């Protein structure tokens, strides 16, 4: 099954308005059409980045969302508000939201449900901590995080899984090609039992965790690796575009 690779940049709490626009313009200018490309700036720069991307194929994304539609939820942002700004995809379950901000699995599941129900592309992040890998619990942890997804999410074109081992995020220590492929194959197999094989074959599974131009080619050439979710290296247009161009 030929899947179009998808490389997305997660800018986290970085950039300012001027550098966000500059970065977005450079990505829009250099992105090839062969691969799906997206950027997720901080909420406050979504509007400006959306304008900078206008006319390009680069997808605008959000790093987070709240599951309620509207109301008394101070500081929160709904799916409809994101769509109003032209957002096309949204992350859920990023390790920093799970382990730094302290989001529970139940909250992550409600957010994923809201993103999907709202018609956006969902990038659902899964991945084990170092102590879980050392205790041979990787597949169990990933399985539990996949179980946050609802069987009602029946369009594989809007379902993306990002495998991001927590120990590889922002550490400079990426998973080996074999470690990534092993977990990606497990994810695809699990999606096959949750939905069916055809569905699983269509879902893009991104790798994330210290992906950079030097390791992007070998990681993304693994059978079940369909692009990447990029943190640090997404903040420099040259590095990000090199990763995009390395994707199969
Ligand atoms: C991420 O936070 O999603 C990520 C993969 O970060 P980095 O590329 O910096 O490891």
CSV table of C-alpha atoms and ligand atoms in Angstrom, one decimal:
chain,number,residue,atom,x,y,z
A,1,UNK,CA,0.0,0.0,0.0
A,2,UNK,CA,1.5,3.3,-1.1
A,3,UNK,CA,1.1,5.9,1.6
A,4,UNK,CA,2.0,9.6,1.2
A,5,UNK,CA,4.5,10.4,3.9
A,6,UNK,CA,3.6,13.2,6.2
A,7,UNK,CA,6.2,15.4,7.9
A,8,UNK,CA,4.9,17.8,10.5
A,9,UNK,CA,6.8,20.4,12.6
A,10,UNK,CA,5.9,20.9,16.2
A,11,UNK,CA,7.2,24.3,17.1
A,12,UNK,CA,6.2,23.9,20.8
A,13,UNK,CA,6.5,27.2,22.9
A,14,UNK,CA,9.1,28.7,20.5
A,15,UNK,CA,9.3,31.5,17.9
A,16,UNK,CA,7.8,35.0,18.1
A,17,UNK,CA,5.4,36.5,15.6
A,18,UNK,CA,8.1,37.7,13.2
A,19,UNK,CA,10.2,34.5,13.3
A,20,UNK,CA,7.1,32.3,13.1
A,21,UNK,CA,6.0,34.1,9.9
A,22,UNK,CA,9.5,34.0,8.5
A,23,UNK,CA,9.8,30.2,9.1
A,24,UNK,CA,6.4,29.5,7.7
A,25,UNK,CA,7.2,31.4,4.5
A,26,UNK,CA,10.5,29.5,4.1
A,27,UNK,CA,8.7,26.2,4.6
A,28,UNK,CA,5.9,27.1,2.2
A,29,UNK,CA,8.5,28.1,-0.4
A,30,UNK,CA,10.7,25.0,-0.1
A,31,UNK,CA,8.2,22.2,0.5
A,32,UNK,CA,7.8,19.6,-2.2
A,33,UNK,CA,4.3,18.5,-3.2
A,34,UNK,CA,5.3,14.8,-3.2
A,35,UNK,CA,5.1,14.7,0.6
A,36,UNK,CA,2.4,16.1,3.0
A,37,UNK,CA,4.0,18.8,5.1
A,38,UNK,CA,2.5,20.6,8.1
A,39,UNK,CA,3.6,23.1,10.8
A,40,UNK,CA,2.1,23.5,14.3
A,41,UNK,CA,3.0,27.0,15.7
A,42,UNK,CA,1.9,28.3,19.1
A,43,UNK,CA,-1.8,29.1,19.3
A,44,UNK,CA,-1.2,32.9,19.3
A,45,UNK,CA,0.6,32.7,16.0
A,46,UNK,CA,-1.8,30.5,14.1
A,47,UNK,CA,-3.5,33.4,12.4
A,48,UNK,CA,-0.3,35.0,11.2
A,49,UNK,CA,1.3,31.6,10.1
A,50,UNK,CA,-2.0,30.7,8.3
A,51,UNK,CA,-1.7,33.9,6.3
A,52,UNK,CA,2.0,33.2,5.6
A,53,UNK,CA,1.1,29.7,4.3
A,54,UNK,CA,-1.8,30.9,2.1
A,55,UNK,CA,-1.6,29.5,-1.4
A,56,UNK,CA,0.8,26.7,-0.4
A,57,UNK,CA,0.1,23.0,0.3
A,58,UNK,CA,1.6,23.2,3.8
A,59,UNK,CA,-1.0,22.3,6.4
A,60,UNK,CA,-1.6,24.5,9.4
A,61,UNK,CA,-1.7,22.5,12.7
A,62,UNK,CA,-2.4,23.0,16.4
A,63,UNK,CA,-0.4,21.5,19.2
A,64,UNK,CA,-3.3,21.1,21.5
A,65,UNK,CA,-7.1,21.7,21.9
A,66,UNK,CA,-9.8,21.4,24.5
A,67,UNK,CA,-12.6,18.9,23.9
A,68,UNK,CA,-15.6,21.1,24.8
A,69,UNK,CA,-17.3,23.1,22.1
A,70,UNK,CA,-17.5,26.4,24.0
A,71,UNK,CA,-18.4,27.9,27.4
A,72,UNK,CA,-16.7,28.6,30.7
A,73,UNK,CA,-13.3,27.0,30.2
A,74,UNK,CA,-10.9,29.8,30.9
A,75,UNK,CA,-7.8,29.7,28.7
A,76,UNK,CA,-9.0,26.9,26.5
A,77,UNK,CA,-9.4,26.7,22.7
A,78,UNK,CA,-12.0,24.6,20.9
A,79,UNK,CA,-11.8,22.6,17.6
A,80,UNK,CA,-14.3,25.1,16.0
A,81,UNK,CA,-12.0,28.0,16.9
A,82,UNK,CA,-9.0,26.2,15.4
A,83,UNK,CA,-11.0,25.5,12.2
A,84,UNK,CA,-12.0,29.2,12.1
A,85,UNK,CA,-8.3,29.9,11.7
A,86,UNK,CA,-7.7,27.4,8.9
A,87,UNK,CA,-6.2,24.6,11.1
A,88,UNK,CA,-6.2,21.2,9.4
A,89,UNK,CA,-4.6,18.9,11.9
A,90,UNK,CA,-4.1,18.8,15.7
A,91,UNK,CA,-1.8,16.8,18.0
A,92,UNK,CA,-3.1,14.8,20.9
A,93,UNK,CA,-1.2,12.9,23.6
A,94,UNK,CA,2.2,14.6,23.0
A,95,UNK,CA,4.5,13.3,25.7
A,96,UNK,CA,5.0,16.8,27.1
A,97,UNK,CA,1.3,17.2,27.6
A,98,UNK,CA,1.1,13.7,29.2
A,99,UNK,CA,4.2,13.8,31.3
A,100,UNK,CA,5.1,17.5,31.9
A,101,UNK,CA,1.6,19.1,31.9
A,102,UNK,CA,0.1,16.0,33.4
A,103,UNK,CA,-2.8,15.2,31.1
A,104,UNK,CA,-4.5,11.9,31.9
A,105,UNK,CA,-5.2,9.2,29.4
A,106,UNK,CA,-8.9,9.9,29.8
A,107,UNK,CA,-8.4,13.6,28.9
A,108,UNK,CA,-6.2,12.7,25.9
A,109,UNK,CA,-9.0,10.4,24.7
A,110,UNK,CA,-11.6,13.1,24.9
A,111,UNK,CA,-9.4,15.5,23.0
A,112,UNK,CA,-8.7,13.0,20.3
A,113,UNK,CA,-12.4,12.3,20.0
A,114,UNK,CA,-13.2,16.1,19.6
A,115,UNK,CA,-10.4,16.6,17.0
A,116,UNK,CA,-11.7,13.7,14.9
A,117,UNK,CA,-15.4,14.5,15.3
A,118,UNK,CA,-14.6,18.1,14.2
A,119,UNK,CA,-13.3,16.9,10.9
A,120,UNK,CA,-9.6,17.6,11.5
A,121,UNK,CA,-6.7,15.3,10.8
A,122,UNK,CA,-5.7,13.7,14.1
A,123,UNK,CA,-2.0,13.2,15.0
A,124,UNK,CA,-2.2,11.0,18.1
A,125,UNK,CA,1.2,10.6,19.8
A,126,UNK,CA,2.2,7.5,21.6
A,127,UNK,CA,5.5,6.4,23.2
A,128,UNK,CA,7.1,4.8,26.2
A,129,UNK,CA,9.4,6.4,28.8
A,130,UNK,CA,12.9,5.0,29.2
A,131,UNK,CA,12.1,3.0,32.3
A,132,UNK,CA,9.2,1.4,30.5
A,133,UNK,CA,11.4,0.4,27.6
A,134,UNK,CA,14.0,-1.0,30.1
A,135,UNK,CA,11.2,-3.0,31.7
A,136,UNK,CA,10.1,-4.4,28.4
A,137,UNK,CA,6.8,-2.5,28.6
A,138,UNK,CA,7.0,-0.6,25.3
A,139,UNK,CA,4.4,-2.4,23.4
A,140,UNK,CA,2.0,-2.6,26.4
A,141,UNK,CA,2.3,1.2,26.9
A,142,UNK,CA,1.8,1.9,23.2
A,143,UNK,CA,-1.2,-0.4,23.1
A,144,UNK,CA,-2.8,1.4,26.0
A,145,UNK,CA,-2.3,4.7,24.3
A,146,UNK,CA,-3.8,3.4,21.0
A,147,UNK,CA,-6.8,2.3,23.1
A,148,UNK,CA,-7.5,6.0,23.7
A,149,UNK,CA,-8.8,6.1,20.1
A,150,UNK,CA,-12.5,5.4,19.3
A,151,UNK,CA,-13.6,2.8,16.8
A,152,UNK,CA,-15.9,5.5,15.4
A,153,UNK,CA,-12.8,7.2,13.8
A,154,UNK,CA,-13.4,5.4,10.6
A,155,UNK,CA,-11.5,7.5,8.1
A,156,UNK,CA,-7.8,6.4,7.9
A,157,UNK,CA,-7.0,9.6,5.9
A,158,UNK,CA,-7.6,11.6,9.0
A,159,UNK,CA,-5.9,9.3,11.4
A,160,UNK,CA,-2.1,9.7,11.9
A,161,UNK,CA,-0.2,8.0,14.7
A,162,UNK,CA,3.1,9.5,15.9
A,163,UNK,CA,5.4,7.1,17.6
A,164,UNK,CA,7.6,9.2,19.9
A,165,UNK,CA,9.7,7.3,22.5
A,166,UNK,CA,9.8,9.8,25.3
A,167,UNK,CA,13.6,9.1,25.9
A,168,UNK,CA,14.3,10.3,22.3
A,169,UNK,CA,12.4,13.6,22.4
A,170,UNK,CA,14.7,16.6,22.5
A,171,UNK,CA,17.5,14.5,23.8
A,172,UNK,CA,19.5,14.1,20.6
A,173,UNK,CA,19.2,10.3,21.1
A,174,UNK,CA,17.0,8.9,18.4
A,175,UNK,CA,15.5,5.4,18.2
A,176,UNK,CA,17.5,3.1,15.9
A,177,UNK,CA,15.9,2.3,12.6
A,178,UNK,CA,15.1,-1.2,14.0
A,179,UNK,CA,13.6,0.0,17.2
A,180,UNK,CA,11.4,2.4,15.3
A,181,UNK,CA,10.3,-0.2,12.7
A,182,UNK,CA,9.5,-2.8,15.4
A,183,UNK,CA,7.1,-0.4,17.2
A,184,UNK,CA,5.6,1.0,14.0
A,185,UNK,CA,4.9,-2.5,12.7
A,186,UNK,CA,3.2,-3.3,16.1
A,187,UNK,CA,1.2,-0.1,15.8
A,188,UNK,CA,0.0,-1.1,12.3
A,189,UNK,CA,-0.8,-4.6,13.5
A,190,UNK,CA,-2.8,-3.2,16.4
A,191,UNK,CA,-4.7,-0.8,14.2
A,192,UNK,CA,-5.6,-3.8,12.1
A,193,UNK,CA,-7.2,-5.5,15.0
A,194,UNK,CA,-9.0,-2.3,16.2
A,195,UNK,CA,-10.3,-1.6,12.7
A,196,UNK,CA,-9.2,-3.8,9.8
A,197,UNK,CA,-6.1,-4.5,7.7
A,198,UNK,CA,-7.1,-2.1,4.9
A,199,UNK,CA,-7.7,0.7,7.4
A,200,UNK,CA,-4.3,0.0,9.1
A,201,UNK,CA,-2.5,0.0,5.8
A,202,UNK,CA,-3.8,3.5,5.0
A,203,UNK,CA,-2.9,5.1,8.3
A,204,UNK,CA,0.3,7.2,8.3
A,205,UNK,CA,2.6,6.4,11.2
A,206,UNK,CA,5.2,9.1,11.9
A,207,UNK,CA,8.4,8.7,13.9
A,208,UNK,CA,9.3,11.5,16.3
A,209,UNK,CA,12.3,11.9,18.6
A,210,UNK,CA,15.5,13.7,17.7
A,211,UNK,CA,14.9,13.3,13.9
A,212,UNK,CA,17.3,15.4,12.0
A,213,UNK,CA,18.6,15.6,8.4
A,214,UNK,CA,21.4,13.1,9.2
A,215,UNK,CA,19.1,10.3,10.4
A,216,UNK,CA,15.9,11.1,8.5
A,217,UNK,CA,16.6,9.1,5.4
A,218,UNK,CA,17.2,5.8,7.2
A,219,UNK,CA,14.4,6.2,9.7
A,220,UNK,CA,11.8,7.2,7.1
A,221,UNK,CA,12.9,4.5,4.7
A,222,UNK,CA,11.7,1.8,7.2
A,223,UNK,CA,8.6,-0.1,5.8
A,224,UNK,CA,6.2,1.2,8.4
A,225,UNK,CA,7.6,4.7,8.9
A,226,UNK,CA,5.6,7.3,7.0
A,227,UNK,CA,7.3,10.5,7.7
A,228,UNK,CA,8.0,12.3,11.0
A,229,UNK,CA,6.9,14.6,13.8
A,230,UNK,CA,9.8,17.0,14.3
A,231,UNK,CA,10.5,19.2,17.2
A,232,UNK,CA,13.8,21.0,17.5
A,233,UNK,CA,14.8,20.5,13.9
A,234,UNK,CA,11.5,22.0,12.7
A,235,UNK,CA,12.6,25.5,14.0
A,236,UNK,CA,15.1,25.9,11.2
A,237,UNK,CA,13.7,25.9,7.7
A,238,UNK,CA,16.8,24.3,6.1
A,239,UNK,CA,16.9,21.4,8.5
A,240,UNK,CA,13.1,20.8,8.4
A,241,UNK,CA,13.1,20.9,4.6
A,242,UNK,CA,16.0,18.5,4.5
A,243,UNK,CA,14.0,16.0,6.6
A,244,UNK,CA,10.9,16.5,4.4
A,245,UNK,CA,13.0,15.9,1.3
A,246,UNK,CA,14.5,12.7,2.9
A,247,UNK,CA,11.1,11.2,3.4
A,248,UNK,CA,10.1,8.5,1.0
B,1,LIG,C1,8.5,16.3,19.5
B,1,LIG,O1,8.4,17.0,20.5
B,1,LIG,O2,7.4,15.9,18.9
B,1,LIG,C2,9.8,15.9,19.0
B,1,LIG,C3,9.9,14.9,18.2
B,1,LIG,O3,10.9,16.7,19.4
B,1,LIG,P1,12.4,16.5,18.9
B,1,LIG,O4,12.4,16.4,17.4
B,1,LIG,O5,13.0,17.8,19.3
B,1,LIG,O6,13.0,15.4,19.6
